[in-house]
Coordinates of C-alpha atoms in Angstrom, one line a residue:
X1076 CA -25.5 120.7 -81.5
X1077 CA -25.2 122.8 -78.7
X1078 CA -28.1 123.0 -76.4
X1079 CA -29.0 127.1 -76.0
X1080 CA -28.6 126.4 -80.0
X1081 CA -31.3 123.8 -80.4
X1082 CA -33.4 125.6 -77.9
X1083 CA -33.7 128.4 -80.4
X1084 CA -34.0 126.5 -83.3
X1085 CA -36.9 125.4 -82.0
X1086 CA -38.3 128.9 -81.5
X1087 CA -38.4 128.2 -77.8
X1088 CA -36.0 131.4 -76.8
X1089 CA -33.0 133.3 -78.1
X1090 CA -29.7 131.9 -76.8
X1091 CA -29.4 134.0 -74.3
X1092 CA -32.2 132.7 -72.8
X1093 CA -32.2 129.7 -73.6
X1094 CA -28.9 130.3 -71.3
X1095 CA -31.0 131.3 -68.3
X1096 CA -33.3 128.9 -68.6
X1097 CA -30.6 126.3 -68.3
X1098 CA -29.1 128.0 -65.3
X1099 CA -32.8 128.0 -63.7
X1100 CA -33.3 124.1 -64.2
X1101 CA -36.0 124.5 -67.0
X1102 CA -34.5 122.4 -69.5
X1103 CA -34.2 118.3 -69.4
X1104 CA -32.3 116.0 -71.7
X1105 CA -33.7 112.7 -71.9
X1106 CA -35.2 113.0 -68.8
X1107 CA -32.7 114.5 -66.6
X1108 CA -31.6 118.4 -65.6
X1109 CA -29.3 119.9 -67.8
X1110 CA -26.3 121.2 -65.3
X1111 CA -23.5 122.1 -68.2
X1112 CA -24.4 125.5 -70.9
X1113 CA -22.2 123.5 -72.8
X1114 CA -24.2 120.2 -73.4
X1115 CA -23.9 118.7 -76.6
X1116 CA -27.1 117.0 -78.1
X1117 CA -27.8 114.8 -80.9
X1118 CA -31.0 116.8 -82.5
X1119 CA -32.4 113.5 -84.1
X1120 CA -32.0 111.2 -80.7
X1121 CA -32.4 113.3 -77.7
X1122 CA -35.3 114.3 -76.1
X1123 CA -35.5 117.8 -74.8
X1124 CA -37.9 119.8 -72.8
X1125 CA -37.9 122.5 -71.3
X1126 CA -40.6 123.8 -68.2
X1127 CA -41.7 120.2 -68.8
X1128 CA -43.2 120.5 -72.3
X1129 CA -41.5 118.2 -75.1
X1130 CA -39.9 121.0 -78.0
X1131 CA -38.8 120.0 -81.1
X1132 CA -37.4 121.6 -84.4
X1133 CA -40.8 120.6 -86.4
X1134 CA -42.0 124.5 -86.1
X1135 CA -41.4 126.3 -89.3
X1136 CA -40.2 129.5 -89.1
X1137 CA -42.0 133.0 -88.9
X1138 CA -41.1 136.6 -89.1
X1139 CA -43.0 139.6 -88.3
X1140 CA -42.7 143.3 -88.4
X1141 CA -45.0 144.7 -85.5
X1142 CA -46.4 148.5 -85.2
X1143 CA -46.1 148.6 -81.4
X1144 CA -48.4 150.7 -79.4
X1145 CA -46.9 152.5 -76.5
X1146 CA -48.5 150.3 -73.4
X1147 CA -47.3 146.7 -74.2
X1148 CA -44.5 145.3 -73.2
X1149 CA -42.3 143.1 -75.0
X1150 CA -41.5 140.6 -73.0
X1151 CA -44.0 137.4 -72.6
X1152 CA -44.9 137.0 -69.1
X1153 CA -45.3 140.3 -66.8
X1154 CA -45.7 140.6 -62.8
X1155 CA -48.0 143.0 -63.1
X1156 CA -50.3 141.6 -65.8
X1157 CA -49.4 144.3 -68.3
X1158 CA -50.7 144.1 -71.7
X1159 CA -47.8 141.9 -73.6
X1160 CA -46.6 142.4 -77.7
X1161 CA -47.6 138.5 -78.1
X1162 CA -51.5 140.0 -77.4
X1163 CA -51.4 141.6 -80.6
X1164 CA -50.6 138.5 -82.5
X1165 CA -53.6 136.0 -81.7
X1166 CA -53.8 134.7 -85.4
X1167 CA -50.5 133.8 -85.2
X1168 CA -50.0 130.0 -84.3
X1169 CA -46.2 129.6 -83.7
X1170 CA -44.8 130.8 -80.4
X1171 CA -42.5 133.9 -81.3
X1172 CA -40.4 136.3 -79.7
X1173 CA -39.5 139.9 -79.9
X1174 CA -35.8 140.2 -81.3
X1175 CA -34.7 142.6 -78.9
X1176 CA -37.1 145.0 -76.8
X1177 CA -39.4 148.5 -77.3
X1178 CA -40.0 149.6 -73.8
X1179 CA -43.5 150.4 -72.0
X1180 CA -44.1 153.8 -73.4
X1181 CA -42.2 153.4 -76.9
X1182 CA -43.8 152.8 -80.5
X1183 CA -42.8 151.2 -83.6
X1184 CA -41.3 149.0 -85.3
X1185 CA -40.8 145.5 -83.5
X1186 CA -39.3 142.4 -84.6
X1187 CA -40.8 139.0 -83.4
X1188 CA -39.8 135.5 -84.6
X1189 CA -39.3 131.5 -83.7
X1190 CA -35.8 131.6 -85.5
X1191 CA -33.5 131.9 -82.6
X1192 CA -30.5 131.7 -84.8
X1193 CA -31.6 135.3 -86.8
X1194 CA -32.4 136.3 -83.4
X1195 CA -28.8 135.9 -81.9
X1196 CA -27.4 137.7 -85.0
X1197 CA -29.8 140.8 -84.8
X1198 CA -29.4 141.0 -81.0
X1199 CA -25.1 140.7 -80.8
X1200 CA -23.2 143.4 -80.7
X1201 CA -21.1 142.6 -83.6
X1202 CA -24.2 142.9 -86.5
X1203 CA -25.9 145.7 -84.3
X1204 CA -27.8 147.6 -87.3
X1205 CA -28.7 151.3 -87.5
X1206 CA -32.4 152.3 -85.6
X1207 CA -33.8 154.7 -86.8
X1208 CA -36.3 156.8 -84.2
X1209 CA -38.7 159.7 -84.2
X1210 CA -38.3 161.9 -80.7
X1211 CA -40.2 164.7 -79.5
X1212 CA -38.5 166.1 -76.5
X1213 CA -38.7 169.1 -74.4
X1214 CA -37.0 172.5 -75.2
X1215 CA -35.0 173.4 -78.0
X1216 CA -31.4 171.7 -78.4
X1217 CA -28.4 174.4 -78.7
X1218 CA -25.4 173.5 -81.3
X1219 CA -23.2 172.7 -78.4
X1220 CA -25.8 169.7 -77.0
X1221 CA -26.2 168.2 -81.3
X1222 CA -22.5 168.2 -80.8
X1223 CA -22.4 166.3 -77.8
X1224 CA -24.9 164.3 -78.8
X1225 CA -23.7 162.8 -82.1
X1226 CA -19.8 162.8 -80.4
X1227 CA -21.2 160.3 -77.7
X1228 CA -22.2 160.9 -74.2
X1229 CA -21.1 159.6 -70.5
X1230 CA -24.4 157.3 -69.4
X1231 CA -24.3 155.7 -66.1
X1232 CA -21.6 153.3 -66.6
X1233 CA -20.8 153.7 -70.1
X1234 CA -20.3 156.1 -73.2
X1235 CA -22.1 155.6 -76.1
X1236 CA -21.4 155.9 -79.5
X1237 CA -21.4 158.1 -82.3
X1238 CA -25.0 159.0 -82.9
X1239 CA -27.0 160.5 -85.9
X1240 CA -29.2 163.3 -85.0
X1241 CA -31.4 165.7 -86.7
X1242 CA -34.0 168.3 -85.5
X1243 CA -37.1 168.2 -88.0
X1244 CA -39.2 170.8 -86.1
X1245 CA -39.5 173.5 -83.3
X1246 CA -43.0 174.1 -81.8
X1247 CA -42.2 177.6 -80.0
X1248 CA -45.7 177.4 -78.5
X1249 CA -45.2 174.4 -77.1
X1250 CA -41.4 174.5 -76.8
X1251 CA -41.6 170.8 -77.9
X1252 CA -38.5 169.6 -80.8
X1253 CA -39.2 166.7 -83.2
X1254 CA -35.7 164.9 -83.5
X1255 CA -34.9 162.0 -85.8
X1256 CA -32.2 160.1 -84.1
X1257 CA -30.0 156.7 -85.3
X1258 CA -28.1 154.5 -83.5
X1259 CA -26.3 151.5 -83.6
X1260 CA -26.4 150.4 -80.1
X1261 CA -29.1 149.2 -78.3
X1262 CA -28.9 149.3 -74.9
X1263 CA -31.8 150.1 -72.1
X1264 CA -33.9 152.9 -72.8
X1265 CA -30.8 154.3 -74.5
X1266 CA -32.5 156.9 -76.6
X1267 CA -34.4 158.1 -73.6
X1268 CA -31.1 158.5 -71.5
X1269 CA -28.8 160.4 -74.2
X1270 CA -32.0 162.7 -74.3
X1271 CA -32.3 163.3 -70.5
X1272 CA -28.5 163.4 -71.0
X1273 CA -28.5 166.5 -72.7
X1274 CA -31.5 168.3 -70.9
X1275 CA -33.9 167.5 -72.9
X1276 CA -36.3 164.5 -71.6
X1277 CA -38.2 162.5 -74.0
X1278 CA -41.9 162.8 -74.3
X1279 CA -43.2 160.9 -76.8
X1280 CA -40.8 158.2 -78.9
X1281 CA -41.1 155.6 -81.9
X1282 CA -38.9 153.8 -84.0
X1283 CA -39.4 154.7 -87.3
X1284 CA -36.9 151.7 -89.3
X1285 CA -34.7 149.0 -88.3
X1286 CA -32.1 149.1 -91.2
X1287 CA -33.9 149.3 -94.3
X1288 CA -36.7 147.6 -92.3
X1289 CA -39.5 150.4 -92.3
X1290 CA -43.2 150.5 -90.6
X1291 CA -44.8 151.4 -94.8
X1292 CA -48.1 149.4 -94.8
X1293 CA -47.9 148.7 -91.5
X1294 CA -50.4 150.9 -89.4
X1295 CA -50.6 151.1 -85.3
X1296 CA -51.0 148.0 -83.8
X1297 CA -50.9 146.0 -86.8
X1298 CA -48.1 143.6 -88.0
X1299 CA -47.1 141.6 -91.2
X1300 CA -45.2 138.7 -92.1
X1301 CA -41.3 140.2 -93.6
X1302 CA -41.1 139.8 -97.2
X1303 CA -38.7 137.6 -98.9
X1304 CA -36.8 140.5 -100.1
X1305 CA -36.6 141.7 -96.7
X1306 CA -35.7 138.5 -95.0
X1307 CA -32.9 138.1 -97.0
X1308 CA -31.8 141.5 -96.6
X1309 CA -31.4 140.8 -92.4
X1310 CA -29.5 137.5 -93.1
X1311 CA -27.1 138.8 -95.3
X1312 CA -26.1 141.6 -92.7

């Protein structure tokens, strides 16, 4: 097996970063640094660690749907101490992960799990599935911006795709619109950008569904483990 694959098999990382790690000298194989991303191991005689701790593919595997509050960030470890999704989670005994990422000031739904394999899938652009967010954003969008907005718009370096976009409400006090938006990508802050894109700057923003993954029972700050039903669904995609 390849190494960044039994690194996430044993819920250490996703690939990806179980790539990194290997590139930063964290990970050992019987006792000496791994120099090759390309390493093949023998799962049932080599001994692998990585930062010096022993991992093995004992762990079963866990999967849970998070209601993230805005103010946590969703990666583990923070320079600036910030509040982390893996606080949220203290009766949970196996290390997990976020499958992909919410930023600081975003809610909803989060994935986190140990499977490394399910996370690879979720999180490649190939089995990309549609999000499904809730936007409230300054002003009031004009036919011309919708257009541009579900056609695909120039960010930075690249164009996004087709997106779904639909205006549930107009506060004319306020001059605050409620937009339901989905997408397939899921690059940095994306959401946030195309919004700004278009003149219309995000104020508040959550993620509503991932697929037919939705937040139902699932209130602020609270998680659950995915049903059967529903794990099936995301490894059948």
């Amino acid at each position: 097996m390849r190494i960044n694959k039994y690194i996430a098999s044993c819920g250490v990382a996703s690939r990806r970063k179980a790539e990194e790690l290997i590139l930063n000298k964290k990970v050992k194989v019987n006792g000496k640094v791994v120099e090759e991303l390309s390493l093949q191991i023998d799962e049932n005689k080599d001994m692998v660690e990585v930062n010096g701790v022993k991992i093995s593919q004992d762990e079963k595997s866990v999967y849970i749907l998070l209601n993230k509050p805005e103010g946590y960030i969703t990666t583990v470890k923070d320079q600036f101490n910030r509040l982390s999704v893996v606080d949220l989670l203290s009766k949970v005994e196996e290390r997990v992960f976020p499958v992909g990422r919410l930023d600081y000031e975003t809610s909803g739904l989060l994935l986190l799990t140990n499977d490394g394999d399910l996370t690879y899938k979720l999180t490649h652009p190939k089995h990309e599935i549609e999000k499904t967010y809730i936007a409230k954003v300054r002003g009031k969008l004009t036919e011309r911006e919708i257009k541009d907005f579900r056609s695909g718009l120039h960010i930075e370096d690249y164009t996004t795709a087709p997106a779904k976009l639909k205006i549930l409400d107009y506060d004319n006090e306020k001059k605050i619109s409620t937009l339901e938006i989905k997408i397939h990508e899921g690059k940095n802050r994306q959401v946030r950008k195309m919004c700004k894109a278009i003149n219309h700057p995000v104020m508040r923003l959550k993620r509503e569904a991932l697929g037919e993954l939705t937040l139902k029972d699932c209130k602020i700050g609270e998680y659950r483990h995915l049903t059967e039903k529903e794990l099936n669904y995301l490894k059948n995609i």
